[in-house]
């Protein structure tokens, strides 16, 4: 099976490319390299440096393709608050173009990178897929709009689709070409920031007065390799005319201070931190209910928070 990986040079997309190849899939990549890095493309893989906003690039990328894994898009919550139009243009319009070009090319299988940000501030945790969706930022709103577009598409044009709602993705994969790591500048994610913390520039803890046991936010972290394992299981279980939504997390929550403690253990020294004001748009607690992915996909995350921290640390070297 040939899979088009949009966003295949980014952190999660490049990990998917590597694992798909190791499992015998043929790969095409479409990426504009606005966030990713062309040097992560494995030798011999068909790579189109192009945009979801360009119909010609999409048509070219879809030649000979059986299924699409759609990772491409803008993904920073803070940036989305500053540039909502850009997020709508790239994420929503780009995905609309992808669906139209898939239809024209006769490609009917789609696995989409959605997000827990579609739920917004949950009333009940763990969060189930049927929970209300009230995104609290433009990023989450674009992911929800795309999920709804895919639901409509599966009904009207009969495509087979899955939206995977990621909680907090962490860790890294060591490929034959080295570690496929997060390379954001500036980095906004907790685990890389904790591991880069120094006495002169300590990691900021965004709020220590949240209604949680230690006062810091709780998130559900999932290793990127487990995450891609779920994508492949989702791909292999697609059904025509059906759009399934699955949460991907570990089903467990870790506070910011617990992540710092895991990082102190991995590094062997006390990570310096500084208590700072809350970050705008942060919900207090986000934990996934992953029973649907467990039952319907036969998926189970196997890598714990210590492994995620250790692999992220190793990926810096
Ligand atoms: N966080 C923090 N300091 C940082 C980065 C993040 O305290 O330098 C907190 C953030 O407020 C949130 C959690 O860590 O509660 C995870 O944030 P991240 O940006 O990694 O992922 P998000 O949950 O926003 O997708």
CSV table of C-alpha atoms and ligand atoms in Angstrom, one decimal:
chain,number,residue,atom,x,y,z
A,1,UNK,CA,0.0,0.0,0.0
A,2,UNK,CA,1.3,3.5,-0.9
A,3,UNK,CA,0.6,6.1,1.8
A,4,UNK,CA,0.8,9.9,1.2
A,5,UNK,CA,2.1,11.4,4.4
A,6,UNK,CA,1.3,15.2,4.5
A,7,UNK,CA,3.6,17.0,6.9
A,8,UNK,CA,6.0,14.1,6.6
A,9,UNK,CA,9.1,16.1,7.4
A,10,UNK,CA,7.8,17.3,10.8
A,11,UNK,CA,8.3,15.7,14.2
A,12,UNK,CA,5.3,13.4,14.2
A,13,UNK,CA,5.1,13.0,10.4
A,14,UNK,CA,8.7,12.0,10.0
A,15,UNK,CA,8.3,9.4,12.8
A,16,UNK,CA,5.3,8.0,10.9
A,17,UNK,CA,7.3,7.8,7.6
A,18,UNK,CA,10.1,5.8,9.3
A,19,UNK,CA,7.7,3.3,11.0
A,20,UNK,CA,5.5,2.9,7.9
A,21,UNK,CA,8.6,2.1,5.8
A,22,UNK,CA,9.9,-0.4,8.4
A,23,UNK,CA,6.5,-2.1,8.2
A,24,UNK,CA,6.7,-2.4,4.4
A,25,UNK,CA,4.5,0.5,3.3
A,26,UNK,CA,5.5,2.6,0.3
A,27,UNK,CA,5.6,6.3,1.0
A,28,UNK,CA,5.1,9.7,-0.7
A,29,UNK,CA,5.6,12.9,1.3
A,30,UNK,CA,4.0,16.3,0.7
A,31,UNK,CA,5.4,19.1,2.9
A,32,UNK,CA,6.2,22.7,2.5
A,33,UNK,CA,8.9,22.4,5.1
A,34,UNK,CA,7.6,25.5,7.0
A,35,UNK,CA,7.9,23.6,10.3
A,36,UNK,CA,9.6,20.4,9.2
A,37,UNK,CA,13.0,19.7,7.8
A,38,UNK,CA,13.7,18.2,4.3
A,39,UNK,CA,16.9,16.5,5.8
A,40,UNK,CA,14.5,14.0,7.6
A,41,UNK,CA,13.3,12.5,4.3
A,42,UNK,CA,14.7,9.0,3.9
A,43,UNK,CA,16.6,8.3,0.6
A,44,UNK,CA,14.5,7.0,-2.2
A,45,UNK,CA,11.2,8.3,-0.8
A,46,UNK,CA,9.0,10.3,-3.2
A,47,UNK,CA,9.1,13.9,-1.8
A,48,UNK,CA,7.1,16.8,-3.1
A,49,UNK,CA,8.0,20.1,-1.5
A,50,UNK,CA,4.7,21.8,-1.9
A,51,UNK,CA,1.5,23.1,-0.2
A,52,UNK,CA,-2.0,21.9,0.7
A,53,UNK,CA,-3.1,25.3,-0.7
A,54,UNK,CA,-1.8,24.4,-4.2
A,55,UNK,CA,-4.1,22.0,-6.1
A,56,UNK,CA,-1.3,21.1,-8.5
A,57,UNK,CA,1.1,20.0,-5.7
A,58,UNK,CA,-1.7,17.9,-4.2
A,59,UNK,CA,-2.6,16.3,-7.4
A,60,UNK,CA,1.0,15.4,-8.1
A,61,UNK,CA,1.5,14.0,-4.5
A,62,UNK,CA,-1.6,11.8,-4.8
A,63,UNK,CA,-0.4,10.0,-7.9
A,64,UNK,CA,-0.4,6.2,-7.2
A,65,UNK,CA,-1.5,6.7,-3.6
A,66,UNK,CA,-3.9,4.3,-1.8
A,67,UNK,CA,-4.3,6.2,1.5
A,68,UNK,CA,-3.4,9.5,3.1
A,69,UNK,CA,-2.1,10.2,6.6
A,70,UNK,CA,-2.7,13.9,7.1
A,71,UNK,CA,-0.3,15.5,9.6
A,72,UNK,CA,0.4,18.8,7.8
A,73,UNK,CA,-0.9,21.9,9.5
A,74,UNK,CA,-0.2,24.7,12.0
A,75,UNK,CA,-0.1,23.4,15.5
A,76,UNK,CA,0.8,26.1,18.1
A,77,UNK,CA,-2.0,27.2,20.4
A,78,UNK,CA,-0.4,30.6,21.3
A,79,UNK,CA,0.4,31.4,17.6
A,80,UNK,CA,-3.2,30.5,16.7
A,81,UNK,CA,-4.6,33.1,19.1
A,82,UNK,CA,-2.4,35.7,17.4
A,83,UNK,CA,-3.0,34.6,13.8
A,84,UNK,CA,-6.4,32.9,13.6
A,85,UNK,CA,-6.8,33.7,9.9
A,86,UNK,CA,-3.5,31.9,9.1
A,87,UNK,CA,-4.7,28.8,11.0
A,88,UNK,CA,-8.0,28.8,9.2
A,89,UNK,CA,-6.3,29.2,5.8
A,90,UNK,CA,-3.7,26.5,6.3
A,91,UNK,CA,-5.6,24.0,8.4
A,92,UNK,CA,-9.2,24.2,7.3
A,93,UNK,CA,-8.8,25.4,3.6
A,94,UNK,CA,-5.8,23.1,3.2
A,95,UNK,CA,-7.7,20.1,4.4
A,96,UNK,CA,-10.7,21.1,2.2
A,97,UNK,CA,-8.3,21.1,-0.8
A,98,UNK,CA,-6.9,17.7,0.2
A,99,UNK,CA,-10.4,16.1,0.4
A,100,UNK,CA,-11.3,17.6,-3.0
A,101,UNK,CA,-8.1,16.4,-4.6
A,102,UNK,CA,-8.5,13.0,-3.0
A,103,UNK,CA,-11.9,12.8,-4.5
A,104,UNK,CA,-10.6,13.7,-8.0
A,105,UNK,CA,-7.8,11.2,-7.7
A,106,UNK,CA,-10.1,8.4,-6.4
A,107,UNK,CA,-8.3,8.1,-3.0
A,108,UNK,CA,-10.8,7.1,-0.4
A,109,UNK,CA,-8.8,6.3,2.8
A,110,UNK,CA,-7.8,9.0,5.3
A,111,UNK,CA,-6.2,9.1,8.8
A,112,UNK,CA,-6.2,12.6,10.2
A,113,UNK,CA,-4.2,14.2,13.1
A,114,UNK,CA,-6.9,15.8,15.2
A,115,UNK,CA,-6.4,17.1,18.7
A,116,UNK,CA,-7.7,17.0,22.3
A,117,UNK,CA,-7.9,20.8,21.8
A,118,UNK,CA,-11.2,20.1,20.1
A,119,UNK,CA,-12.8,19.5,23.5
A,120,UNK,CA,-11.7,22.7,25.2
A,121,UNK,CA,-12.2,22.8,29.0
A,122,UNK,CA,-13.7,19.4,29.9
A,123,UNK,CA,-16.6,19.1,32.3
A,124,UNK,CA,-15.7,15.4,32.9
A,125,UNK,CA,-12.3,13.7,32.9
A,126,UNK,CA,-11.2,11.3,31.5
A,127,UNK,CA,-12.5,12.7,28.3
A,128,UNK,CA,-14.5,10.4,26.0
A,129,UNK,CA,-14.9,10.9,22.2
A,130,UNK,CA,-18.5,11.8,22.6
A,131,UNK,CA,-17.8,14.6,25.1
A,132,UNK,CA,-18.9,18.1,24.1
A,133,UNK,CA,-16.5,20.0,21.8
A,134,UNK,CA,-16.0,23.6,22.8
A,135,UNK,CA,-12.5,24.6,21.7
A,136,UNK,CA,-10.9,27.4,23.7
A,137,UNK,CA,-8.5,28.6,21.0
A,138,UNK,CA,-8.4,28.9,17.2
A,139,UNK,CA,-6.1,25.9,16.8
A,140,UNK,CA,-8.6,23.6,18.4
A,141,UNK,CA,-11.4,25.2,16.4
A,142,UNK,CA,-9.7,24.4,13.1
A,143,UNK,CA,-9.1,20.8,14.1
A,144,UNK,CA,-12.8,20.5,15.1
A,145,UNK,CA,-13.9,22.1,11.8
A,146,UNK,CA,-11.8,19.6,9.9
A,147,UNK,CA,-13.2,16.6,11.9
A,148,UNK,CA,-16.7,17.9,11.0
A,149,UNK,CA,-15.7,18.3,7.3
A,150,UNK,CA,-14.4,14.7,7.3
A,151,UNK,CA,-17.6,13.4,8.8
A,152,UNK,CA,-19.6,15.1,6.1
A,153,UNK,CA,-17.2,13.9,3.4
A,154,UNK,CA,-17.5,10.2,4.6
A,155,UNK,CA,-21.3,10.5,4.3
A,156,UNK,CA,-21.5,12.4,1.0
A,157,UNK,CA,-18.6,10.9,-0.9
A,158,UNK,CA,-18.3,7.6,1.0
A,159,UNK,CA,-14.6,7.9,2.1
A,160,UNK,CA,-13.2,5.7,4.9
A,161,UNK,CA,-11.7,7.9,7.6
A,162,UNK,CA,-10.4,8.2,11.2
A,163,UNK,CA,-9.6,11.3,13.2
A,164,UNK,CA,-7.1,10.7,15.9
A,165,UNK,CA,-7.3,13.2,18.8
A,166,UNK,CA,-3.9,13.5,20.3
A,167,UNK,CA,-3.3,14.5,23.9
A,168,UNK,CA,0.3,15.5,24.7
A,169,UNK,CA,2.8,13.8,22.3
A,170,UNK,CA,6.3,13.3,23.6
A,171,UNK,CA,9.4,11.2,23.2
A,172,UNK,CA,11.3,10.5,20.0
A,173,UNK,CA,12.2,7.7,17.6
A,174,UNK,CA,15.8,6.8,16.8
A,175,UNK,CA,15.8,6.1,13.1
A,176,UNK,CA,18.7,4.8,10.9
A,177,UNK,CA,19.3,8.5,10.2
A,178,UNK,CA,19.5,9.5,13.8
A,179,UNK,CA,16.8,10.8,16.3
A,180,UNK,CA,13.6,12.2,14.8
A,181,UNK,CA,13.2,14.9,17.4
A,182,UNK,CA,11.0,18.0,18.0
A,183,UNK,CA,12.9,20.9,16.5
A,184,UNK,CA,10.8,23.9,17.3
A,185,UNK,CA,12.2,27.4,17.7
A,186,UNK,CA,11.1,28.8,20.0
A,187,UNK,CA,10.1,25.5,21.8
A,188,UNK,CA,6.8,25.8,23.6
A,189,UNK,CA,6.4,22.2,24.8
A,190,UNK,CA,6.9,21.2,28.4
A,191,UNK,CA,9.3,18.2,28.2
A,192,UNK,CA,11.9,19.7,25.8
A,193,UNK,CA,11.8,22.9,27.9
A,194,UNK,CA,12.3,21.1,31.1
A,195,UNK,CA,15.3,19.2,29.7
A,196,UNK,CA,16.9,22.5,28.5
A,197,UNK,CA,16.3,24.2,31.8
A,198,UNK,CA,19.4,25.8,33.4
A,199,UNK,CA,20.1,27.7,36.6
A,200,UNK,CA,20.4,30.9,34.5
A,201,UNK,CA,17.3,30.1,32.4
A,202,UNK,CA,15.0,27.9,34.5
A,203,UNK,CA,11.9,26.4,33.0
A,204,UNK,CA,8.8,28.3,33.8
A,205,UNK,CA,6.0,26.5,35.6
A,206,UNK,CA,2.9,28.1,34.2
A,207,UNK,CA,0.7,28.4,37.3
A,208,UNK,CA,1.0,26.7,40.7
A,209,UNK,CA,-2.5,27.6,41.9
A,210,UNK,CA,-4.5,25.3,39.7
A,211,UNK,CA,-7.2,23.1,41.4
A,212,UNK,CA,-5.0,20.0,41.3
A,213,UNK,CA,-3.1,18.2,44.1
A,214,UNK,CA,0.2,20.0,43.6
A,215,UNK,CA,-1.3,23.1,42.0
A,216,UNK,CA,0.1,22.5,38.5
A,217,UNK,CA,-1.7,21.5,35.3
A,218,UNK,CA,-2.2,17.8,34.6
A,219,UNK,CA,-1.8,16.5,31.1
A,220,UNK,CA,-1.9,13.0,29.4
A,221,UNK,CA,1.4,12.2,27.7
A,222,UNK,CA,1.8,9.6,24.9
A,223,UNK,CA,5.0,8.4,23.3
A,224,UNK,CA,5.2,9.3,19.6
A,225,UNK,CA,6.0,5.7,18.6
A,226,UNK,CA,2.9,4.5,20.4
A,227,UNK,CA,1.0,7.2,18.7
A,228,UNK,CA,2.1,6.1,15.2
A,229,UNK,CA,1.4,2.5,16.1
A,230,UNK,CA,-2.3,3.6,16.6
A,231,UNK,CA,-2.2,5.4,13.2
A,232,UNK,CA,-1.3,2.2,11.5
A,233,UNK,CA,-4.0,0.2,13.3
A,234,UNK,CA,-6.5,2.9,12.4
A,235,UNK,CA,-5.4,2.8,8.8
A,236,UNK,CA,-5.8,-0.9,8.6
A,237,UNK,CA,-9.3,-0.8,10.2
A,238,UNK,CA,-10.9,1.9,8.0
A,239,UNK,CA,-14.4,1.2,6.7
A,240,UNK,CA,-16.0,2.8,3.6
A,241,UNK,CA,-18.5,5.5,4.5
A,242,UNK,CA,-17.5,5.6,8.2
A,243,UNK,CA,-15.6,8.3,10.0
A,244,UNK,CA,-14.3,7.1,13.4
A,245,UNK,CA,-12.8,9.4,16.1
A,246,UNK,CA,-10.3,8.0,18.6
A,247,UNK,CA,-8.6,9.7,21.5
A,248,UNK,CA,-4.8,8.9,21.8
A,249,UNK,CA,-3.2,9.4,25.1
A,250,UNK,CA,-2.0,7.1,27.9
A,251,UNK,CA,-5.2,7.3,30.0
A,252,UNK,CA,-3.1,8.7,32.9
A,253,UNK,CA,-2.4,12.2,34.0
A,254,UNK,CA,0.9,13.8,35.1
A,255,UNK,CA,1.2,17.2,36.7
A,256,UNK,CA,3.9,19.7,35.5
A,257,UNK,CA,5.8,19.0,38.7
A,258,UNK,CA,5.6,15.2,38.2
A,259,UNK,CA,7.1,15.7,34.7
A,260,UNK,CA,9.9,17.8,36.2
A,261,UNK,CA,10.5,15.0,38.8
A,262,UNK,CA,10.7,12.4,36.0
A,263,UNK,CA,13.1,14.6,34.1
A,264,UNK,CA,15.3,15.1,37.3
A,265,UNK,CA,15.4,11.3,37.5
A,266,UNK,CA,16.4,10.9,33.8
A,267,UNK,CA,19.1,13.6,34.0
A,268,UNK,CA,20.4,12.7,37.4
A,269,UNK,CA,20.2,16.3,38.6
A,270,UNK,CA,17.6,18.6,40.1
A,271,UNK,CA,15.9,20.5,37.2
A,272,UNK,CA,15.8,24.2,38.1
A,273,UNK,CA,12.2,25.7,37.8
A,274,UNK,CA,10.6,29.0,38.4
A,275,UNK,CA,6.9,29.5,39.4
A,276,UNK,CA,5.3,31.8,36.8
A,277,UNK,CA,1.8,33.1,36.0
A,278,UNK,CA,-0.7,30.8,34.3
A,279,UNK,CA,-0.5,30.6,30.5
A,280,UNK,CA,-3.6,31.9,28.6
A,281,UNK,CA,-5.9,29.2,27.3
A,282,UNK,CA,-4.6,26.3,29.4
A,283,UNK,CA,-7.3,24.0,30.9
A,284,UNK,CA,-6.4,22.6,34.4
A,285,UNK,CA,-6.7,18.9,33.6
A,286,UNK,CA,-6.7,17.0,30.3
A,287,UNK,CA,-6.8,13.2,30.5
A,288,UNK,CA,-7.9,10.9,27.7
A,289,UNK,CA,-10.3,8.0,28.0
A,290,UNK,CA,-8.6,5.6,25.5
A,291,UNK,CA,-11.0,2.7,25.8
A,292,UNK,CA,-12.3,3.1,22.3
A,293,UNK,CA,-8.8,2.8,20.8
A,294,UNK,CA,-8.1,-0.1,23.0
A,295,UNK,CA,-11.2,-2.0,22.1
A,296,UNK,CA,-11.8,-1.1,18.5
A,297,UNK,CA,-8.1,-0.9,17.3
A,298,UNK,CA,-6.6,-3.3,19.8
A,299,UNK,CA,-4.1,-0.6,20.6
A,300,UNK,CA,-2.2,-0.1,23.9
A,301,UNK,CA,0.4,2.5,24.7
A,302,UNK,CA,3.5,0.8,26.1
A,303,UNK,CA,6.0,3.5,26.8
A,304,UNK,CA,5.8,5.4,30.1
A,305,UNK,CA,6.6,9.0,31.1
A,306,UNK,CA,10.2,8.1,32.1
A,307,UNK,CA,10.8,6.6,28.6
A,308,UNK,CA,9.3,9.7,27.0
A,309,UNK,CA,11.6,11.9,28.9
A,310,UNK,CA,14.7,9.7,28.4
A,311,UNK,CA,14.1,9.5,24.6
A,312,UNK,CA,13.5,13.2,24.3
A,313,UNK,CA,16.8,13.7,26.2
A,314,UNK,CA,18.7,11.2,24.0
A,315,UNK,CA,17.2,13.0,20.9
A,316,UNK,CA,19.1,16.2,21.8
A,317,UNK,CA,22.5,14.5,21.4
B,1,LIG,N1,4.1,24.2,30.6
B,1,LIG,C1,4.9,24.8,31.5
B,1,LIG,N2,6.1,25.4,31.1
B,1,LIG,C2,6.5,25.3,29.8
B,1,LIG,C3,5.7,24.7,28.9
B,1,LIG,C4,4.5,24.1,29.3
B,1,LIG,O1,4.5,24.9,32.7
B,1,LIG,O2,7.6,25.8,29.5
B,1,LIG,C5,2.8,23.6,31.0
B,1,LIG,C6,1.6,24.1,30.3
B,1,LIG,O3,1.0,25.2,30.9
B,1,LIG,C7,0.7,22.8,30.3
B,1,LIG,C8,1.7,21.7,30.3
B,1,LIG,O4,2.9,22.2,30.7
B,1,LIG,O5,0.0,22.8,31.5
B,1,LIG,C9,1.9,21.1,28.9
B,1,LIG,O6,2.1,22.1,28.0
B,1,LIG,P1,2.6,21.9,26.5
B,1,LIG,O7,2.8,23.2,25.8
B,1,LIG,O8,3.7,20.9,26.5
B,1,LIG,O9,1.4,21.1,25.8
B,1,LIG,P2,-0.2,21.5,25.7
B,1,LIG,O10,-0.9,20.9,26.9
B,1,LIG,O11,-0.3,23.0,25.7
B,1,LIG,O12,-0.6,20.9,24.4
